[in-house]
Short mmCIF file of C-alpha atoms and ligand atoms in Angstrom, two decimals:
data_model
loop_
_atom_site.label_atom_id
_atom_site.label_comp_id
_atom_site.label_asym_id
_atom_site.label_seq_id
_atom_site.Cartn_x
_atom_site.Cartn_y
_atom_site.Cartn_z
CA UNK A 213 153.28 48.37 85.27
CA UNK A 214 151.53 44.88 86.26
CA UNK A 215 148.10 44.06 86.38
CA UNK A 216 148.33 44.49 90.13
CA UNK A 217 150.15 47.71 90.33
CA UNK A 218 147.48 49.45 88.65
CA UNK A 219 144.69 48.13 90.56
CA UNK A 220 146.78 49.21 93.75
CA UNK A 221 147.17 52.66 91.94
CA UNK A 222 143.56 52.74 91.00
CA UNK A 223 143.16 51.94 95.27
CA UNK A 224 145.22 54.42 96.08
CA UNK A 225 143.85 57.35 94.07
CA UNK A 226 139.93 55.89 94.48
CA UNK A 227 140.77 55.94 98.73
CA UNK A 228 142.29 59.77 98.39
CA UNK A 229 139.87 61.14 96.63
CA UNK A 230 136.82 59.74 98.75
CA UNK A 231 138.07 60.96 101.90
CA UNK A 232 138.68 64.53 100.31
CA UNK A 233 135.05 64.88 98.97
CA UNK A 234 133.18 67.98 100.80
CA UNK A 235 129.40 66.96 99.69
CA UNK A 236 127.73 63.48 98.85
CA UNK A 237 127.35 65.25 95.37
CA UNK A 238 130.88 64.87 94.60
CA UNK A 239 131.08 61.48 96.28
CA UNK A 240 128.45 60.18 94.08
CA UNK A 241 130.34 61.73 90.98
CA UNK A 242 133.44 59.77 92.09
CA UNK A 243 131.35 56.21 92.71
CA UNK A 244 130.57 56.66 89.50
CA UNK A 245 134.30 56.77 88.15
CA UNK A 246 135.46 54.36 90.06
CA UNK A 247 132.53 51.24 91.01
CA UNK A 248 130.17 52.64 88.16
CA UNK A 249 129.23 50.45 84.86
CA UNK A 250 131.89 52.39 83.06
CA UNK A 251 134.35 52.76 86.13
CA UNK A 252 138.28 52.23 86.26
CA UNK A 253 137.33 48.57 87.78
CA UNK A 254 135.23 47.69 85.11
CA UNK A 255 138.31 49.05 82.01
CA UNK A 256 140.84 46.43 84.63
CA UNK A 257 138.28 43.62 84.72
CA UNK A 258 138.59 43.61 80.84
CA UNK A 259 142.51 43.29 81.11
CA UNK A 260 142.16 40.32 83.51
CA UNK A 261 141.54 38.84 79.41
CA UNK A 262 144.99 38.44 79.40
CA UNK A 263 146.05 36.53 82.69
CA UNK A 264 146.90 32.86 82.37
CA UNK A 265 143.71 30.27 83.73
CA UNK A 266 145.34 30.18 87.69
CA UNK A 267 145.95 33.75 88.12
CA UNK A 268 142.58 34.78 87.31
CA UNK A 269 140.73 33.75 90.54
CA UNK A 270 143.36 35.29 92.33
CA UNK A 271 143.70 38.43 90.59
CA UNK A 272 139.54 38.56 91.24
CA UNK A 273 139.63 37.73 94.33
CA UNK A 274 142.24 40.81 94.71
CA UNK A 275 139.63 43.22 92.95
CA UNK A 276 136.11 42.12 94.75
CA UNK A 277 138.85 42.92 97.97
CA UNK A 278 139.79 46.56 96.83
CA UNK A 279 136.50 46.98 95.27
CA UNK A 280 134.67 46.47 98.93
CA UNK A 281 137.24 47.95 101.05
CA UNK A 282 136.33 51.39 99.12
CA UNK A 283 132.36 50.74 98.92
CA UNK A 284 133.11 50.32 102.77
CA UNK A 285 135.19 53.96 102.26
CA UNK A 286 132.79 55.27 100.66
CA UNK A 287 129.59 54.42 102.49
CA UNK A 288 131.39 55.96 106.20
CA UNK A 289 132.40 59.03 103.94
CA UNK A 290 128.52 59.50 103.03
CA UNK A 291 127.45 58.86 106.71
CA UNK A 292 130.62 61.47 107.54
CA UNK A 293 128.97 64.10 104.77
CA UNK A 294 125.33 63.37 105.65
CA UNK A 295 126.23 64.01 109.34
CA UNK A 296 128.10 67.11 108.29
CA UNK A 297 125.23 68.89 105.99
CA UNK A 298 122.66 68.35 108.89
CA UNK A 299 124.76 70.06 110.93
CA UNK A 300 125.49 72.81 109.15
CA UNK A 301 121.72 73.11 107.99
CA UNK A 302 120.56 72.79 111.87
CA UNK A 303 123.46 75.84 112.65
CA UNK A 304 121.97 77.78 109.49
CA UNK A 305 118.54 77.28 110.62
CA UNK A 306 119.08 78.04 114.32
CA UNK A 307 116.26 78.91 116.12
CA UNK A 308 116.43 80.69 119.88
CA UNK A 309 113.56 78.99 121.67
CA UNK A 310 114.83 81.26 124.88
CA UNK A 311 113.95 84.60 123.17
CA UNK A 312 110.96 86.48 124.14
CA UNK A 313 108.68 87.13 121.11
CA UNK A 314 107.13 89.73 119.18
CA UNK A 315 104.19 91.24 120.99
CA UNK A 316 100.92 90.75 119.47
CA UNK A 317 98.93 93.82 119.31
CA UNK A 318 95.79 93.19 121.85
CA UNK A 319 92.32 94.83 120.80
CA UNK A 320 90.28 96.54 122.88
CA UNK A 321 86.53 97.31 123.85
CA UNK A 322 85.41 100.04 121.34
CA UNK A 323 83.71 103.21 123.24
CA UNK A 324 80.27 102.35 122.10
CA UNK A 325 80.58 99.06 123.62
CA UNK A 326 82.45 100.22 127.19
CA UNK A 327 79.57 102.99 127.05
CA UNK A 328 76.28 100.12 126.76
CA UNK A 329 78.20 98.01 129.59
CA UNK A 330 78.07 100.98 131.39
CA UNK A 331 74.41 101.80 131.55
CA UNK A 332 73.50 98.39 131.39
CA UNK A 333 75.04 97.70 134.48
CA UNK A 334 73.85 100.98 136.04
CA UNK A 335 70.17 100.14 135.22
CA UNK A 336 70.14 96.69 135.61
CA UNK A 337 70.22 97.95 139.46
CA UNK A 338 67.09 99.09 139.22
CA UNK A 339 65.81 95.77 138.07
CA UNK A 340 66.15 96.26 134.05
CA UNK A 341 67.04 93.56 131.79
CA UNK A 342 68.34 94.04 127.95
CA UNK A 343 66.13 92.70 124.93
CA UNK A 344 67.47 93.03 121.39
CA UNK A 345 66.10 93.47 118.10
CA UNK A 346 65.66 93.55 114.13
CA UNK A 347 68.06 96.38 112.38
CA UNK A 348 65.57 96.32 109.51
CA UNK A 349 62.02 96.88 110.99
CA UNK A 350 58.63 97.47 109.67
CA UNK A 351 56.71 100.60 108.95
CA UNK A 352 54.09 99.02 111.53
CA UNK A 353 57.09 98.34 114.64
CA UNK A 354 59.20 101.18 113.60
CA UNK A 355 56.24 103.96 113.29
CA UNK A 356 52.54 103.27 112.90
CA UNK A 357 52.73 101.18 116.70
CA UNK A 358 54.60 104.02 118.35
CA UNK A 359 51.47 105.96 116.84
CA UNK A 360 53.23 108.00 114.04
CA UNK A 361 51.09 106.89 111.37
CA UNK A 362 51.66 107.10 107.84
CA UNK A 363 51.93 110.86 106.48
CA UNK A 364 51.84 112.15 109.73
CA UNK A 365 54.39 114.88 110.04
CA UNK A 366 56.18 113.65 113.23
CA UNK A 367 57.72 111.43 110.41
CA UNK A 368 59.70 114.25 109.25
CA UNK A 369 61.54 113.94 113.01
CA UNK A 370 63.40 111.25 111.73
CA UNK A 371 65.03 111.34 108.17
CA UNK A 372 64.66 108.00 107.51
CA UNK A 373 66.20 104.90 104.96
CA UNK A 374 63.64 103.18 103.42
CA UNK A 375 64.34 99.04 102.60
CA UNK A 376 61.41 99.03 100.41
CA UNK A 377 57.63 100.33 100.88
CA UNK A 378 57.00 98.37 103.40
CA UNK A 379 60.28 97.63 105.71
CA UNK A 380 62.92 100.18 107.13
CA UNK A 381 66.34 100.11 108.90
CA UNK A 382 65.27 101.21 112.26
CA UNK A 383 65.20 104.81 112.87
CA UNK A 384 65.20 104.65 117.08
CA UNK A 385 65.04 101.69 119.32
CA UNK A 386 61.68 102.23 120.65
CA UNK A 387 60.25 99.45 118.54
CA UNK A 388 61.99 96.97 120.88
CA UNK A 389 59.39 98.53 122.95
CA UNK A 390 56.57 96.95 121.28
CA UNK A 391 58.16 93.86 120.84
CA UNK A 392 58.21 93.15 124.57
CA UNK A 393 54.66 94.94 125.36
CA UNK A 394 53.39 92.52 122.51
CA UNK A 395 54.98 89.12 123.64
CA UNK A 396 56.17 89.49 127.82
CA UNK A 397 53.91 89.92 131.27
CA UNK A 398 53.66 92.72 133.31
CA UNK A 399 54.59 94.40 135.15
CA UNK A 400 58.18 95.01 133.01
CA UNK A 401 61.07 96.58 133.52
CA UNK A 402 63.32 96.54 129.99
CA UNK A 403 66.29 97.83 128.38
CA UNK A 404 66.62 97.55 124.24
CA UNK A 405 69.63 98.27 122.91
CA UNK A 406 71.52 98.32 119.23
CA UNK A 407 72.03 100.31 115.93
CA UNK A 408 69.73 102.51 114.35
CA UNK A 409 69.84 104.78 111.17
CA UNK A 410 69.18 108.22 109.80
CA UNK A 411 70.04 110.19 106.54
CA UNK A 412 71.88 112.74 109.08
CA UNK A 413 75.77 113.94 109.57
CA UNK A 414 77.63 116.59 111.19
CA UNK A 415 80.03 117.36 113.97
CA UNK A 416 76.85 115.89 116.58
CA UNK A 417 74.96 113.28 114.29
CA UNK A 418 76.11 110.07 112.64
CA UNK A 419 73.83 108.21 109.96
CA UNK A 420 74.44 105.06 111.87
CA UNK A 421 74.85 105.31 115.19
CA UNK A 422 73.33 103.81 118.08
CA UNK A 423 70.58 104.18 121.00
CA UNK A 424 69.23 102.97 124.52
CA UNK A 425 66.18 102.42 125.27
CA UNK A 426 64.29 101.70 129.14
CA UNK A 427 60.72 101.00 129.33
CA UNK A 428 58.77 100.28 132.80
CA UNK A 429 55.46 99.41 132.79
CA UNK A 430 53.60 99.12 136.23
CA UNK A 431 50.60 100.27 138.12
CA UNK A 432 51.10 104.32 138.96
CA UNK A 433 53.63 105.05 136.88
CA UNK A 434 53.95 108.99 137.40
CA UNK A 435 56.50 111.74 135.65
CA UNK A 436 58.26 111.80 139.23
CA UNK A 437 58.91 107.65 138.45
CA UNK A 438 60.99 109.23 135.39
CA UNK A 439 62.70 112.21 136.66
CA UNK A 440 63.64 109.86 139.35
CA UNK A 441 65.26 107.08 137.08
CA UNK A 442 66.62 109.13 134.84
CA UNK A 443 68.42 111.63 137.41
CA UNK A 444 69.44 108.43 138.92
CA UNK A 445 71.37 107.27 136.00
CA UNK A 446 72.98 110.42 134.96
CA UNK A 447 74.52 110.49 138.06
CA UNK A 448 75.95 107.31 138.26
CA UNK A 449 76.79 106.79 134.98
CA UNK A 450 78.88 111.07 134.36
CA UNK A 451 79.17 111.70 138.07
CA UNK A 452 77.77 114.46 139.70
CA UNK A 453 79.96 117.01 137.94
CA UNK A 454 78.12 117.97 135.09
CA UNK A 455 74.65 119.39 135.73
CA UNK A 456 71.31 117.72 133.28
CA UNK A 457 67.85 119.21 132.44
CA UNK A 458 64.78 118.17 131.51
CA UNK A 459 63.06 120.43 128.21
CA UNK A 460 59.38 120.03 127.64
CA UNK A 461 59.31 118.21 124.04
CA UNK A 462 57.21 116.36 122.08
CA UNK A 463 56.98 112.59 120.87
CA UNK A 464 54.17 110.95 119.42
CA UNK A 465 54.55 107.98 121.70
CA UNK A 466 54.98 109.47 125.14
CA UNK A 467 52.79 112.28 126.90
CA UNK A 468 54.01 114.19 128.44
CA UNK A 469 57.10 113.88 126.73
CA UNK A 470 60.69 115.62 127.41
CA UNK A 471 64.18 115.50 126.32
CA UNK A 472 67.21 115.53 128.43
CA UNK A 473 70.38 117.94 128.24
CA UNK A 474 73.67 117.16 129.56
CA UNK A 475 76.00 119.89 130.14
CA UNK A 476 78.93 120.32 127.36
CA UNK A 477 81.97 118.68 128.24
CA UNK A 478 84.14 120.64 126.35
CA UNK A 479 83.09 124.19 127.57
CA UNK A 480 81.72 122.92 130.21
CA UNK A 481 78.54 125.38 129.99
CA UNK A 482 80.29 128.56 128.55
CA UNK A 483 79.68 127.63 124.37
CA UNK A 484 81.19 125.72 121.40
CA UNK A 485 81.39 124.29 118.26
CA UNK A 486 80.23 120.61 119.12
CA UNK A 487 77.19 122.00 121.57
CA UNK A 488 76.58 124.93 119.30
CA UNK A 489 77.32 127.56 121.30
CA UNK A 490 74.45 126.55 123.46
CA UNK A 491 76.63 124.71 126.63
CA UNK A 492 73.87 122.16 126.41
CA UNK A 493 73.91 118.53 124.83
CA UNK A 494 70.63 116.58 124.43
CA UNK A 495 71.41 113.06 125.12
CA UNK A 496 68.17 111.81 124.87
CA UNK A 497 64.18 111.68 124.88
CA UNK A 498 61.87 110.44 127.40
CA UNK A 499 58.42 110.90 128.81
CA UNK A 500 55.17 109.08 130.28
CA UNK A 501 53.74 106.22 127.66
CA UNK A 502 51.38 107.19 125.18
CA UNK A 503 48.18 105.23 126.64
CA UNK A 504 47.54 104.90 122.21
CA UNK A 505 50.91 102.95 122.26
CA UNK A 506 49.36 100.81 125.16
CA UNK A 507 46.25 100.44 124.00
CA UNK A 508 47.56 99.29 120.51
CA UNK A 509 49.41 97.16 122.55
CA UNK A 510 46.49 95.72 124.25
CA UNK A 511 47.32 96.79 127.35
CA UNK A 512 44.58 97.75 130.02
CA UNK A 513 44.86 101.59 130.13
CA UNK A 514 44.86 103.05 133.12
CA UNK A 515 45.52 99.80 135.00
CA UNK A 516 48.31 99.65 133.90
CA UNK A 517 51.21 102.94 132.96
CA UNK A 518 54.62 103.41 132.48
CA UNK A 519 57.16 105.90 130.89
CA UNK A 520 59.89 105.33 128.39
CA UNK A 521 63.75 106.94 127.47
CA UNK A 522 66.01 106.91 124.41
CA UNK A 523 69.43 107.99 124.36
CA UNK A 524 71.72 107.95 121.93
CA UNK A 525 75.12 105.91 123.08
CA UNK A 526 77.72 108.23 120.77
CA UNK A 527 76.40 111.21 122.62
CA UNK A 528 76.91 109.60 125.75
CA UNK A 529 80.42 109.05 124.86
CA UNK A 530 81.01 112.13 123.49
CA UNK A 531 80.22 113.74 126.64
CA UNK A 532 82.09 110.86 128.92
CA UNK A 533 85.16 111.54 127.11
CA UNK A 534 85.46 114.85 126.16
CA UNK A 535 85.71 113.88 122.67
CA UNK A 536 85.12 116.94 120.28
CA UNK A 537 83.46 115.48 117.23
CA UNK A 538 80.89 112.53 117.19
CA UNK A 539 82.26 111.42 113.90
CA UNK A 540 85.59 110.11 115.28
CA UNK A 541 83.60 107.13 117.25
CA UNK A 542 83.11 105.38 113.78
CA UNK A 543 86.47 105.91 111.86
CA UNK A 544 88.07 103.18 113.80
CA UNK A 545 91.27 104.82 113.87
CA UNK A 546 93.46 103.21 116.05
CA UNK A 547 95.49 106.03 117.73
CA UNK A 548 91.84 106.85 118.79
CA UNK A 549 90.30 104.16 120.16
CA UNK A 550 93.56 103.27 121.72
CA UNK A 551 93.10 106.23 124.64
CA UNK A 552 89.67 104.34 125.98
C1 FA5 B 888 64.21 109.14 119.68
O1 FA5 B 888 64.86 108.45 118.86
C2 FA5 B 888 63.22 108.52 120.56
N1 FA5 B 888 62.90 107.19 120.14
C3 FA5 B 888 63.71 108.56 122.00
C4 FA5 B 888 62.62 108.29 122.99
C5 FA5 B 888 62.47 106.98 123.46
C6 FA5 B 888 61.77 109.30 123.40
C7 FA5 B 888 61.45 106.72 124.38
C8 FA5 B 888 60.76 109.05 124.32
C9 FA5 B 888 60.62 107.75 124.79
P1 FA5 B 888 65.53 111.33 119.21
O2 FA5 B 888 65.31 111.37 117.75
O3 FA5 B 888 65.58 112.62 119.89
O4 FA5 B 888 64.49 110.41 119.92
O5 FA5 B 888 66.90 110.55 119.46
C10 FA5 B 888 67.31 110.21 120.78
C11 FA5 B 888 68.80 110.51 120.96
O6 FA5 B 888 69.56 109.83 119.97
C12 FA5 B 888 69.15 111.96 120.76
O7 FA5 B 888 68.89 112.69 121.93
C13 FA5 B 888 70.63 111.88 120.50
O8 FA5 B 888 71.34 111.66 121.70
C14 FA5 B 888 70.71 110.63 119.70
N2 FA5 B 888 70.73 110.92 118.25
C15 FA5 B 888 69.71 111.28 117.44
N3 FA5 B 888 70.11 111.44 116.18
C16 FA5 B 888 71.44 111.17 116.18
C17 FA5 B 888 72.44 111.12 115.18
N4 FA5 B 888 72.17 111.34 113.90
N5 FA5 B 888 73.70 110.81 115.53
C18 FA5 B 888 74.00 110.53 116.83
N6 FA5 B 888 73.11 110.51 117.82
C19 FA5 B 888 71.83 110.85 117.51
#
């Protein structure tokens, strides 16, 4: 075999073998064996040795001519093969812009929170506006101003948790109370609102739950200004379905002071577990200001009167919804929440 047969045979192979690769992996292993340092045109290069002076530019010429016709080969082979694995990546990787997605799960207002809205909005049509304030409080806000002072045994009507011996997480909202007497004009008209604490739980009390509080102060504030307001509110807030009452209590910051029953959702009146067998829930406290509370205050007493109301939100819910134990407002169990 000449010199020239075998580079044609070393053409013919090299061009049959690059167009049969399936992946530029085996393409680059047969570069290698053919145009690479140790390749079959590198072992014929060697023979050219042996050619006489005249042939040996022309038998060069021959090889740089089959050497570039298959780095030509080869290069629209790896252009064919790139093409090809994008293709089949992009067909492996397909992705359905069209389709509808997954549906994200939406949250919702929490009970507590659709219940504040509520009575915000209902009193804030009788002129009431919402002030805020500290979860941790001290002794002086949270009791002595509210005139329960220190040892007194109205402090026994709130089990309380101490921060240290001087500061407490709020037991009521009533000190937002004495916030606003302390820092706004009058006459007011205020709402306070957020969460307060007690070491108490059962089916009807929660250790943290939370409370809403109104306060008007104005000239001739009377009892009747109350039973008005608050009768008001019930209404609008349950409807006129389920009947309230108003029980001669006591607080050390209101005088005359009374508490307010709603009747039991769930018997409706008749007795159960959650109003203990009494058909009555008490949603809240309320009476005429203490004129101490004003006067520590320094407000003009009797110039100036008012009366004030806490209720507690849960309970409000409780009886709103129909839902049998308080407790199930703070689990945050979704199946729950989701009915509101
Ligand atoms: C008070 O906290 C007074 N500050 C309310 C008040 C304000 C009276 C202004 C007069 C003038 P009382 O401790 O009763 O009062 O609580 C008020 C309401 O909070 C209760 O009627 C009840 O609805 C709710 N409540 C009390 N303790 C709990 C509890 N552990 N869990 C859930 N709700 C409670």
């Amino acid at each position: 075999m000449t010199i020239y047969e075998k580079l044609q045979e070393i053409h013919d192979k090299a061009m049959k073998q690059l167009n049969s690769a399936t992946n530029r992996d085996e393409l680059y292993q047969m570069k290698v064996q053919y145009l690479g340092k140790t390749g079959e045109f590198t072992e014929i290069m060697k023979e050219m040795a042996k050619l006489s002076k005249e042939e040996k530019p022309v038998f060069g010429k021959k090889v740089n001519e089959v050497k570039q016709a298959l780095e030509q080969i080869h290069d629209q082979c790896f252009e064919r093969l790139k093409k090809n694995e994008i293709l089949e990546q992009m067909k492996s990787e397909y992705l359905d812009l069209s389709l509808p997605s997954t549906a994200k799960g939406v949250g919702a207002a929490h009970p507590v929170y659709l219940v504040t809205e509520e009575i915000v909005q209902v009193l804030s049509r009788l002129g009431y506006s919402l002030r805020l304030g500290p979860s941790i409080e001290s002794d002086y806000y949270n009791f002595e101003a509210l005139n329960i002072p220190k040892n007194h045994p109205a402090r026994d009507m709130q089990d309380t948790f101490f921060v240290d011996d001087t500061q407490v997480l709020r037991t009521h909202t009533s000190p937002i109370q004495i916030h606003a007497l302390e820092k706004e004009e009058l006459p007011l008209r205020i709402l306070g609102t957020g969460p307060v604490f007690r070491c108490d739980s059962d089916i009807s009390h929660l250790p943290n739950f939370h409370q809403i509080e109104g306060m008007c102060v104005d000239k001739k504030i009377s009892m009747a200004d109350l039973k008005g307001t608050i009768s008001f509110f019930v209404r609008e807030f349950f409807g006129s379905e389920l009947k309230t009452r108003f029980r001669p209590s006591f607080f050390p910051f209101t005088e005359p002071s009374a508490e307010v029953d709603c009747q039991c959702p769930i018997c409706k009146g008749a007795g159960c577990s959650l109003c203990k067998q009494t058909g009555w829930i008490e949603i809240g406290g309320a009476g005429l200001m203490n004129p101490k509370v004003l006067q520590a205050a320094k407000i003009k007493y009797p110039e100036w009167t008012g009366f004030a109301f806490g209720f507690g939100i849960e309970r409000m819910a409780v009886i709103k919804y129909g839902i049998p134990d308080i407790r199930l407002l703070p689990e945050n169990n979704l199946s729950f929440l989701k009915q509101f």
